XYZ file of C-alpha atoms in Angstrom:
344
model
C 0.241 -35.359 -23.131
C -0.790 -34.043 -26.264
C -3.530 -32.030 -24.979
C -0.560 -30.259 -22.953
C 1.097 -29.517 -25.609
C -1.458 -28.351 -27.504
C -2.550 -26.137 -25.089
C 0.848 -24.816 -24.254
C 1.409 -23.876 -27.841
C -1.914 -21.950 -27.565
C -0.214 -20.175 -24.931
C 2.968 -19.290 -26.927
C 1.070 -17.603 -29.305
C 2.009 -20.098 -31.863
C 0.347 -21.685 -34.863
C -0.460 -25.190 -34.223
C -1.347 -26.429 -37.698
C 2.336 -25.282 -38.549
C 3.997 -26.640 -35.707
C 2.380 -30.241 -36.388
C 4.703 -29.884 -39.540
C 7.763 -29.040 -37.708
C 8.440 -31.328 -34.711
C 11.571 -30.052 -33.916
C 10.348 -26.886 -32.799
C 7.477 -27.789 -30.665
C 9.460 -27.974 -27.440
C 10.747 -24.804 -27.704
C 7.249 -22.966 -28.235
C 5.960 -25.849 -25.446
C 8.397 -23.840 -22.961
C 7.449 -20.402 -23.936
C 3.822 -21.350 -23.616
C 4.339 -22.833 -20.178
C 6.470 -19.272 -19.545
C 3.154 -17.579 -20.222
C 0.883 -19.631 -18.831
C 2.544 -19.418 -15.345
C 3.105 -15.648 -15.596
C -0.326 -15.615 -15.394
C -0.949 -17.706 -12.815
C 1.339 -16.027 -10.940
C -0.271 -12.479 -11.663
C -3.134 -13.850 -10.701
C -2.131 -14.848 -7.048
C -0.642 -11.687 -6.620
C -3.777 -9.933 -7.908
C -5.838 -11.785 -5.507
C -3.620 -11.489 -2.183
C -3.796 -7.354 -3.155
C -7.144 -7.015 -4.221
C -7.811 -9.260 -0.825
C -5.923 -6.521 1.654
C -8.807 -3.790 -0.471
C -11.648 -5.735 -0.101
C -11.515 -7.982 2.845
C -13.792 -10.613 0.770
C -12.341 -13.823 -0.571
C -14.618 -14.436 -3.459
C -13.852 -10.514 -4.740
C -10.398 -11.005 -4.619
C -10.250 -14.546 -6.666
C -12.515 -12.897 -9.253
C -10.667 -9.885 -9.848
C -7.317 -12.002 -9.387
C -8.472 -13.915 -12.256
C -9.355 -10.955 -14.259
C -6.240 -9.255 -13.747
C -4.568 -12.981 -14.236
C -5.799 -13.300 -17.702
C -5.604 -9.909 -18.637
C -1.626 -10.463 -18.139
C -1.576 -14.082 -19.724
C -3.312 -12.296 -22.944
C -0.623 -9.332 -22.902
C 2.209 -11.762 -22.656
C 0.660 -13.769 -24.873
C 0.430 -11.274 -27.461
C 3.923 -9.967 -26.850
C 5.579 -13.366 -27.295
C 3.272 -13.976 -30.536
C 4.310 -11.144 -31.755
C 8.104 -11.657 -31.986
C 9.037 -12.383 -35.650
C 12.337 -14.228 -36.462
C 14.269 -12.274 -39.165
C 17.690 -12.906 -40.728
C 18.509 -9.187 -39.420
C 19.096 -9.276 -35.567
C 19.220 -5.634 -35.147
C 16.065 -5.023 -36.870
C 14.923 -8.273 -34.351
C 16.411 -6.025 -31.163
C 14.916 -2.450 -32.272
C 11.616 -4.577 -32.316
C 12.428 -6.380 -28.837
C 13.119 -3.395 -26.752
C 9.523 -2.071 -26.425
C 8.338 -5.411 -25.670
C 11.355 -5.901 -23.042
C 10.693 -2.565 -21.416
C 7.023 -3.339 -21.477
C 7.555 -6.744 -19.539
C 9.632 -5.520 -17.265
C 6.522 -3.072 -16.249
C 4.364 -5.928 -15.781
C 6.733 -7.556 -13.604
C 7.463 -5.628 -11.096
C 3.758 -4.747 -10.823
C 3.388 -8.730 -10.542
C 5.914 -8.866 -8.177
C 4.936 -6.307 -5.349
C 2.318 -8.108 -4.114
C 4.135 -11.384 -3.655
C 6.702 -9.912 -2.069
C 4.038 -8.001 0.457
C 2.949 -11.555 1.399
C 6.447 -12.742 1.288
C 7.365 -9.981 4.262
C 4.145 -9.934 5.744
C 5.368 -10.868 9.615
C 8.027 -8.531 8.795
C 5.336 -5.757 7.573
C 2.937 -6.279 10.124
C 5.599 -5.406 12.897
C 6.679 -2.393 11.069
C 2.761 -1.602 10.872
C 2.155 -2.373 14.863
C 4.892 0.160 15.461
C 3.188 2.186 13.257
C 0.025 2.448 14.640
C 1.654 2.840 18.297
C 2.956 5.882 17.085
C -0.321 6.940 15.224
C -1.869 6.547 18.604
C 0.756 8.386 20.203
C 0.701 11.353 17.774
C -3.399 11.192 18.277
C -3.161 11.543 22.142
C -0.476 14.495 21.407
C -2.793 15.407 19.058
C -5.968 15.791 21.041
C -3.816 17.257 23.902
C -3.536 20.596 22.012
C -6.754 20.483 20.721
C -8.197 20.668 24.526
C -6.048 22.860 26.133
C -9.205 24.206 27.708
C -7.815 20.870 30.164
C -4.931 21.786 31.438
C -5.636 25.494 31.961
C -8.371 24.098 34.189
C -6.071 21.759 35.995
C -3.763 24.721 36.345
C -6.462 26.716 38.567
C -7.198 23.714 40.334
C -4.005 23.236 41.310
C -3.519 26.971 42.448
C -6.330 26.408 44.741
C -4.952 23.475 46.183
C -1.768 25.554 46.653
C -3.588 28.521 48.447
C -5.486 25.669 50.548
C -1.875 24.064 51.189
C 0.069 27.370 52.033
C -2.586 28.554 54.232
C -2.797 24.836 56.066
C 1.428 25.292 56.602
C 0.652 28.650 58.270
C -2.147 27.121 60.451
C 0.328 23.735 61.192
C 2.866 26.883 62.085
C 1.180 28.334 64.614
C 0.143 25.321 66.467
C 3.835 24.555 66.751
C 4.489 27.721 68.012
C 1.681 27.526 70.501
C 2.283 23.938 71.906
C 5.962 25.155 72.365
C 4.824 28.117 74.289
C 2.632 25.996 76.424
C 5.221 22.871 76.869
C 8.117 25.982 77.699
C 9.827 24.644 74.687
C 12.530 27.970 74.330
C 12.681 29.048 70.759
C 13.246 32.593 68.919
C 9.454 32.837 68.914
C 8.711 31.471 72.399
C 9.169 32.571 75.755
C 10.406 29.250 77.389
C 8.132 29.710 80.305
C 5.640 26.341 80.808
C 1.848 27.230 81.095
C -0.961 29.088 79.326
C 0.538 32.548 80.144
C 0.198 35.575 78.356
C 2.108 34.481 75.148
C 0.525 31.421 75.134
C -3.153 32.808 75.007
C -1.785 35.448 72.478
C -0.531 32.500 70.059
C -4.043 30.530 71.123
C -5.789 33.701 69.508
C -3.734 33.403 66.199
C -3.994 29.954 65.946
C -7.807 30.529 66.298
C -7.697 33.063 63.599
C -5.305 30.731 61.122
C -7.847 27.576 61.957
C -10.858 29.958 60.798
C -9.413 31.532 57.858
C -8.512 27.869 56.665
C -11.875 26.430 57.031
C -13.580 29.437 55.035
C -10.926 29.482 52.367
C -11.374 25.470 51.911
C -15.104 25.652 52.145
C -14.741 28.667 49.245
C -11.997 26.680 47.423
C -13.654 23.491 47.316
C -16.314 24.927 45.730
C -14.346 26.382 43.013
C -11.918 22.700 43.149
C -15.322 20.694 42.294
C -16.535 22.923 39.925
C -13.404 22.996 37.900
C -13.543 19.394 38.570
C -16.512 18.646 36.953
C -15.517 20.761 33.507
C -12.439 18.347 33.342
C -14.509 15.259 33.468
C -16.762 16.501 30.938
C -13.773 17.817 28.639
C -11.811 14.698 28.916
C -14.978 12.481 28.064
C -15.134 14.744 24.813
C -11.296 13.873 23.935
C -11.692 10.351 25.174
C -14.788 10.289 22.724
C -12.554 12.002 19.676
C -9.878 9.486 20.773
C -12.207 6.805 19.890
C -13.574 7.777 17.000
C -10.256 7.441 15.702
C -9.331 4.263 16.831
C -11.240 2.431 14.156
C -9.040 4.404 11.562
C -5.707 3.289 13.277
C -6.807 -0.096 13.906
C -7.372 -0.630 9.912
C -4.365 1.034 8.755
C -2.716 -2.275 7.219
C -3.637 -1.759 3.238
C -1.575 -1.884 0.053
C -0.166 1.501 0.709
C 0.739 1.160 4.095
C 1.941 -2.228 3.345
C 4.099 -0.542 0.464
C 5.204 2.330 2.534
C 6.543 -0.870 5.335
C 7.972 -2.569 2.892
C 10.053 0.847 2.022
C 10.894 1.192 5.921
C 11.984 -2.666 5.891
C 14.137 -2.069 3.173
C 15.966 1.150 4.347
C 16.660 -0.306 7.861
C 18.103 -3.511 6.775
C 20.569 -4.121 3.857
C 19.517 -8.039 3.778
C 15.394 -7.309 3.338
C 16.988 -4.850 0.406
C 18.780 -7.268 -1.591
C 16.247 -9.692 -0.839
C 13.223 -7.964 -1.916
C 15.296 -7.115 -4.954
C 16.562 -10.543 -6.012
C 12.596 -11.476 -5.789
C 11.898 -7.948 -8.025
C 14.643 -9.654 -10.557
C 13.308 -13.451 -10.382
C 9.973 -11.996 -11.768
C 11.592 -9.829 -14.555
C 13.875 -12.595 -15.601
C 10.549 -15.080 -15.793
C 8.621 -12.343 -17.371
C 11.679 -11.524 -20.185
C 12.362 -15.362 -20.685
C 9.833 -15.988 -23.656
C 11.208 -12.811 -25.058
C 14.994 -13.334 -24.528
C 14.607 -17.294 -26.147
C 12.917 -15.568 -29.018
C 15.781 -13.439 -29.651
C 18.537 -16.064 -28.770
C 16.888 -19.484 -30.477
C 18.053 -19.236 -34.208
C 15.708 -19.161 -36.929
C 13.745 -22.789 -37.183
C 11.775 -24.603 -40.112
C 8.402 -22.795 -38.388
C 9.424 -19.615 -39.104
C 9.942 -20.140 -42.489
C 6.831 -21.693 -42.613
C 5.237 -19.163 -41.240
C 6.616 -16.237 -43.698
C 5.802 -19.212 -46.453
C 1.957 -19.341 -45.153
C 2.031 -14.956 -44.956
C 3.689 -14.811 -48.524
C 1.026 -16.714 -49.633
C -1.713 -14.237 -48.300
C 0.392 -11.592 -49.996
C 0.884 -13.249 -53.061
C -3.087 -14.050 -53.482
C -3.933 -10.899 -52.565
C -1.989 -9.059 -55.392
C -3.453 -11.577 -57.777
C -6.925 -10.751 -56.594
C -5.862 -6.699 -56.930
C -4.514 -8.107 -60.337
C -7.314 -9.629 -61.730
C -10.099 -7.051 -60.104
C -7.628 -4.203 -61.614
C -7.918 -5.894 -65.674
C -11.747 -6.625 -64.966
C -12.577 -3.282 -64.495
C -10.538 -1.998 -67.268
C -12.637 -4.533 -69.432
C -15.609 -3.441 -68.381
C -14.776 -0.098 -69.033
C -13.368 -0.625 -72.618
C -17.274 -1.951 -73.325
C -18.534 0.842 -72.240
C -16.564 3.439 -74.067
C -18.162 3.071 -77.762
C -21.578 3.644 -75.886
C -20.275 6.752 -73.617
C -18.811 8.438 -76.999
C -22.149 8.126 -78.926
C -24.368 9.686 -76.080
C -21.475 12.654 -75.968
C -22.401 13.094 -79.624
């Protein structure tokens, strides 16, 4: 238990040979060490689960976590440690606000991360949807970029239309020719049943349609597969492009997107809002706690010890100024008869 303590007043910042003379104060600087000391921790997980969305590599991420955790223990450390109890409490506040401000930084930069990992199901369905849109906006995208496509599809499909219109003509005529021979009586037909004159007339232009629409779909098919071909080839390039930006979509899930879903979370739903801020507020209220019981706790036997133990380093060193001050004005009095007879 000791050893606890000890090292929990290591964390406070405190003086331990002065707190073994005042018992009553060791709790308090036990709970601002233990303050500190899980700040840290707690910077350090959150270091760790960001650094580990970067680098992908477990063993990067805890050693940089634990940088970045000790960094903030040795900040917090030093801001606590250097709190001074005076009798003058607005003189104690002008000196607090810097430090305040200053942990309130480090806490919400402590806090994003844990709330990333708090949300993450949350965030990773706000990044799905963004990536289905990425893809989306990549086919769109791509689209434009190979209009060269569609232009082609557009003459193909004008050949199939010529092919088509000439194929109704050609169905036309037949129509009109098996009326003509079946004495079917239409505006066009004669009514009469047999291959008369009308019907060999309608024979001879059905003949003519049947010709033209075998040479203008041998010509057109042609023309069909060679357009055909230049689509294949320019839709294997997008397909390609497509592709090559798949990888970039599928890994679009770091701290800045992560950030930017959190941001989307909050502004769709007034819940995540307060509830990613009340998390914001839990770490600035842990990381102003050693502060604030600085400020509140009245002034205790340490502190006078302390400015007794200072006083005492001010007090010796004027005596040593003193004393160094009347040495070398007797060394210089012993001098003087000799300096005045080698001026004569």
């Amino acid at each position: 238990m000791k050893k606890f303590s000890r090292f929990f007043w290591f964390c406070s910042g405190a003086h331990q040979s002065i707190l073994d003379r005042t018992p009553t104060e060791t709790h308090k600087y036990i709970g601002i060490g233990g303050t500190v000391f899980f700040t840290g921790l707690l910077a350090s997980l959150s270091a760790g689960y960001a650094l580990y969305t970067v680098f992908q590599t477990f063993w990067a991420a805890v050693f940089f976590g634990l940088i970045w955790g000790l960094m903030i223990f040795n900040l917090d450390r030093f801001i606590v440690s250097s709190m001074r109890k005076r009798n003058n409490a607005w003189a104690e506040w002008k000196m607090a606000i810097p430090r305040l401000v200053f942990a309130v930084l480090l806490a919400i930069v402590i806090s994003k991360p844990l709330e990333l990992k708090i949300f993450e199901r949350e965030i990773n369905r706000v990044l799905d949807e963004q990536k289905t849109e990425m893809i989306a906006q990549s086919k769109e995208g791509l689209k434009a970029g190979f209009k060269e496509i569609d232009e082609l599809a557009a003459k193909q499909d004008s050949l199939k239309s010529e092919v088509a219109a000439a194929a109704q003509y050609r169905d036309k005529l037949q129509q009109e020719y098996d009326y003509e021979r079946f004495g079917t009586k239409t505006d066009g037909t004669s009514g009469i049943v047999g291959l008369g004159s009308n019907a060999k007339k309608k024979e001879a232009q059905l003949d003519a349609a049947q010709k033209e629409l075998d040479a203008l779909r041998a010509s057109h098919q042609i023309r069909i597969d060679t357009l055909d071909a230049q689509i294949r080839i320019l839709m294997a390039a997008r397909q390609a492009e497509f592709e090559k930006q798949q990888p970039t979509i599928a890994n679009f899930d770091g701290m800045a997107a992560r950030i930017d879903a959190l941001s989307v979370l909050t502004g769709r739903s007034e819940a995540m809002k307060w509830a990613n801020l009340m998390i914001m507020l839990l770490f600035v209220a842990v990381e102003t706690a050693p502060i604030f019981v600085k400020l509140v706790s009245p002034r205790g036997p340490y502190d006078d010890l302390l400015d007794l133990a200072e006083r005492k380093v001010s007090v010796y060193a004027n005596e040593q100024t003193v004393k160094l001050q009347r040495t070398s004005e007797k060394r210089l009095k012993e001098f003087e008869p000799e300096l005045t007879f080698a001026q004569q």
